[in-house]
Amino acid sequence: MQAVHLKPQPWRWNHPRVLVEHPDEATGLAIASGLRFAGYAVGVCPGPRGHGKCPLTGPAGCAPAHDADIVVCSLGYENETARKILHELRTRYPDTPLLVEVPSDIDTDLRELLDGCQLLPAPASPDQVVAAVQSLSGHAAEKEPAGA
């Protein structure tokens, strides 16, 4: 497996902000592209598999998650670290909607952790993620000029 070299950056746009957490760089960028085309500002984070320790597990938290209007979580929850990140998102940002991609067979602990989250069956295509974000945000984002 090749290391992912994405580094979350501060938001540069004012329109609805979506943080996409996905360990696969190509898939994360495909989701981000679809969301940007739909008019959302997007940040992409590879989660704990990409750059080591996730800032959510430390005292400072995560600036992109803090400022996001919606967080899309596709981290693979068979991994305990991914579950910890989901727990931190729920605890630190309780008012931020979470769209979580999950397999159909989840254990009781994960089911409890996901209570109140919007669930998306895994694997979800980028188009399915965009449609779910639009549904969760209550409307399609306004289109922005190219390069936004």
C-alpha positions as MATLAB code, in Angstrom:
seq = 'MQAVHLKPQPWRWNHPRVLVEHPDEATGLAIASGLRFAGYAVGVCPGPRGHGKCPLTGPAGCAPAHDADIVVCSLGYENETARKILHELRTRYPDTPLLVEVPSDIDTDLRELLDGCQLLPAPASPDQVVAAVQSLSGHAAEKEPAGA';
ca = [
       0.000    0.000    0.000;
       1.356    3.395   -0.957;
       1.397    6.228    1.588;
      -1.107    9.021    1.069;
       0.369   12.507    1.083;
      -2.705   14.691    1.567;
      -2.523   17.390    4.217;
      -5.764   19.057    5.334;
      -5.675   22.808    4.815;
      -7.862   25.619    6.198;
     -11.064   26.298    4.291;
     -10.791   28.876    1.524;
     -14.470   29.127    0.603;
     -17.632   30.297    2.287;
     -20.179   27.954    0.711;
     -21.197   24.679    2.406;
     -18.050   22.912    3.596;
     -17.699   19.136    3.451;
     -14.799   17.228    4.958;
     -14.246   13.865    3.234;
     -12.322   11.322    5.291;
     -11.224    8.469    3.042;
      -8.048    6.351    3.255;
      -7.817    5.824   -0.520;
      -6.453    8.967   -2.153;
      -7.984    8.358   -5.598;
     -11.441    7.644   -4.172;
     -11.272   10.598   -1.778;
     -10.331   12.914   -4.636;
     -13.103   11.497   -6.872;
     -15.657   12.189   -4.129;
     -14.199   15.675   -3.630;
     -14.407   16.389   -7.360;
     -18.084   15.422   -7.466;
     -18.860   17.539   -4.412;
     -16.979   20.547   -5.824;
     -18.856   20.201   -9.105;
     -22.073   20.247   -7.044;
     -20.960   23.545   -5.474;
     -19.512   22.465   -2.129;
     -16.199   23.493   -0.615;
     -14.324   20.276    0.105;
     -11.419   19.205    2.255;
      -9.998   15.687    1.974;
      -8.264   13.812    4.771;
      -6.869   10.279    4.541;
      -7.594    9.615    8.214;
      -5.139    7.755   10.427;
      -3.829    5.553    7.612;
      -2.508    8.526    5.650;
      -0.219   10.583    7.827;
       0.045    8.773   11.126;
      -1.738   10.095   14.173;
      -4.976   11.913   13.431;
      -5.171   15.352   15.087;
      -8.651   14.423   16.341;
      -7.037   11.981   18.763;
      -4.923   14.760   20.304;
      -5.861   17.734   22.451;
      -5.841   20.316   19.636;
      -8.538   18.694   17.511;
      -8.821   19.092   13.763;
      -9.376   22.519   12.175;
     -11.031   21.206    8.970;
     -13.423   19.038   11.014;
     -14.158   21.938   13.357;
     -15.202   24.204   10.487;
     -17.004   21.604    8.350;
     -20.743   21.791    7.780;
     -20.869   18.035    7.019;
     -18.292   15.281    7.504;
     -18.224   12.225    5.231;
     -16.526    9.316    7.030;
     -15.322    6.368    4.966;
     -12.502    5.077    7.153;
     -13.361    1.391    7.523;
     -14.599    0.759   11.034;
     -13.087   -2.684   11.524;
     -10.082   -0.598   12.622;
     -10.189    0.597   16.261;
      -8.405    3.866   15.401;
     -11.112    4.695   12.848;
     -13.752    4.076   15.518;
     -11.894    6.402   17.875;
     -11.879    9.110   15.220;
     -15.617    8.676   14.672;
     -16.137    8.888   18.440;
     -14.063   12.094   18.595;
     -16.055   13.628   15.739;
     -19.306   12.810   17.559;
     -17.978   14.172   20.875;
     -16.143   17.313   19.725;
     -18.577   18.390   17.000;
     -21.993   17.080   18.076;
     -23.908   19.520   15.871;
     -22.045   18.626   12.673;
     -23.917   16.054   10.577;
     -21.938   12.888    9.898;
     -22.454   10.791    6.789;
     -20.815    7.436    7.485;
     -20.126    4.761    4.901;
     -20.583    1.375    6.591;
     -20.863   -2.267    5.587;
     -24.146   -4.083    6.152;
     -22.727   -6.320    8.885;
     -21.776   -4.121   11.837;
     -21.284   -5.112   15.457;
     -23.260   -3.790   18.423;
     -20.550   -1.346   19.562;
     -20.340    0.226   16.119;
     -24.131    0.340   15.831;
     -24.263    2.340   19.089;
     -21.498    4.665   17.893;
     -23.399    5.281   14.656;
     -26.661    6.154   16.395;
     -27.724    9.545   15.042;
     -25.416    9.428   12.012;
     -26.634    9.298    8.433;
     -25.559    5.909    7.079;
     -24.515    5.097    3.541;
     -24.048    1.449    2.482;
     -20.438    0.590    1.600;
     -18.990    0.649   -0.924;
     -20.588    3.871   -2.112;
     -19.753    5.475   -5.432;
     -18.742    9.150   -5.558;
     -22.154    9.923   -7.115;
     -23.932    8.192   -4.221;
     -21.884   10.200   -1.713;
     -22.712   13.475   -3.493;
     -26.434   12.617   -3.550;
     -26.348   11.713    0.154;
     -24.554   14.964    1.039;
     -27.125   16.952   -0.951;
     -29.924   15.135    0.847;
     -28.301   15.647    4.245;
     -27.660   19.340    3.637;
     -31.291   19.800    2.631;
     -30.529   21.253   -0.770;
     -28.037   21.272   -3.578;
     -25.249   23.773   -3.042;
     -25.189   26.792   -5.319;
     -22.951   26.434   -8.339;
     -19.701   28.397   -8.124;
     -17.473   29.572  -10.952;
     -14.789   27.151  -12.122;
     -11.760   27.156   -9.853;
     -13.756   27.840   -6.705;
];
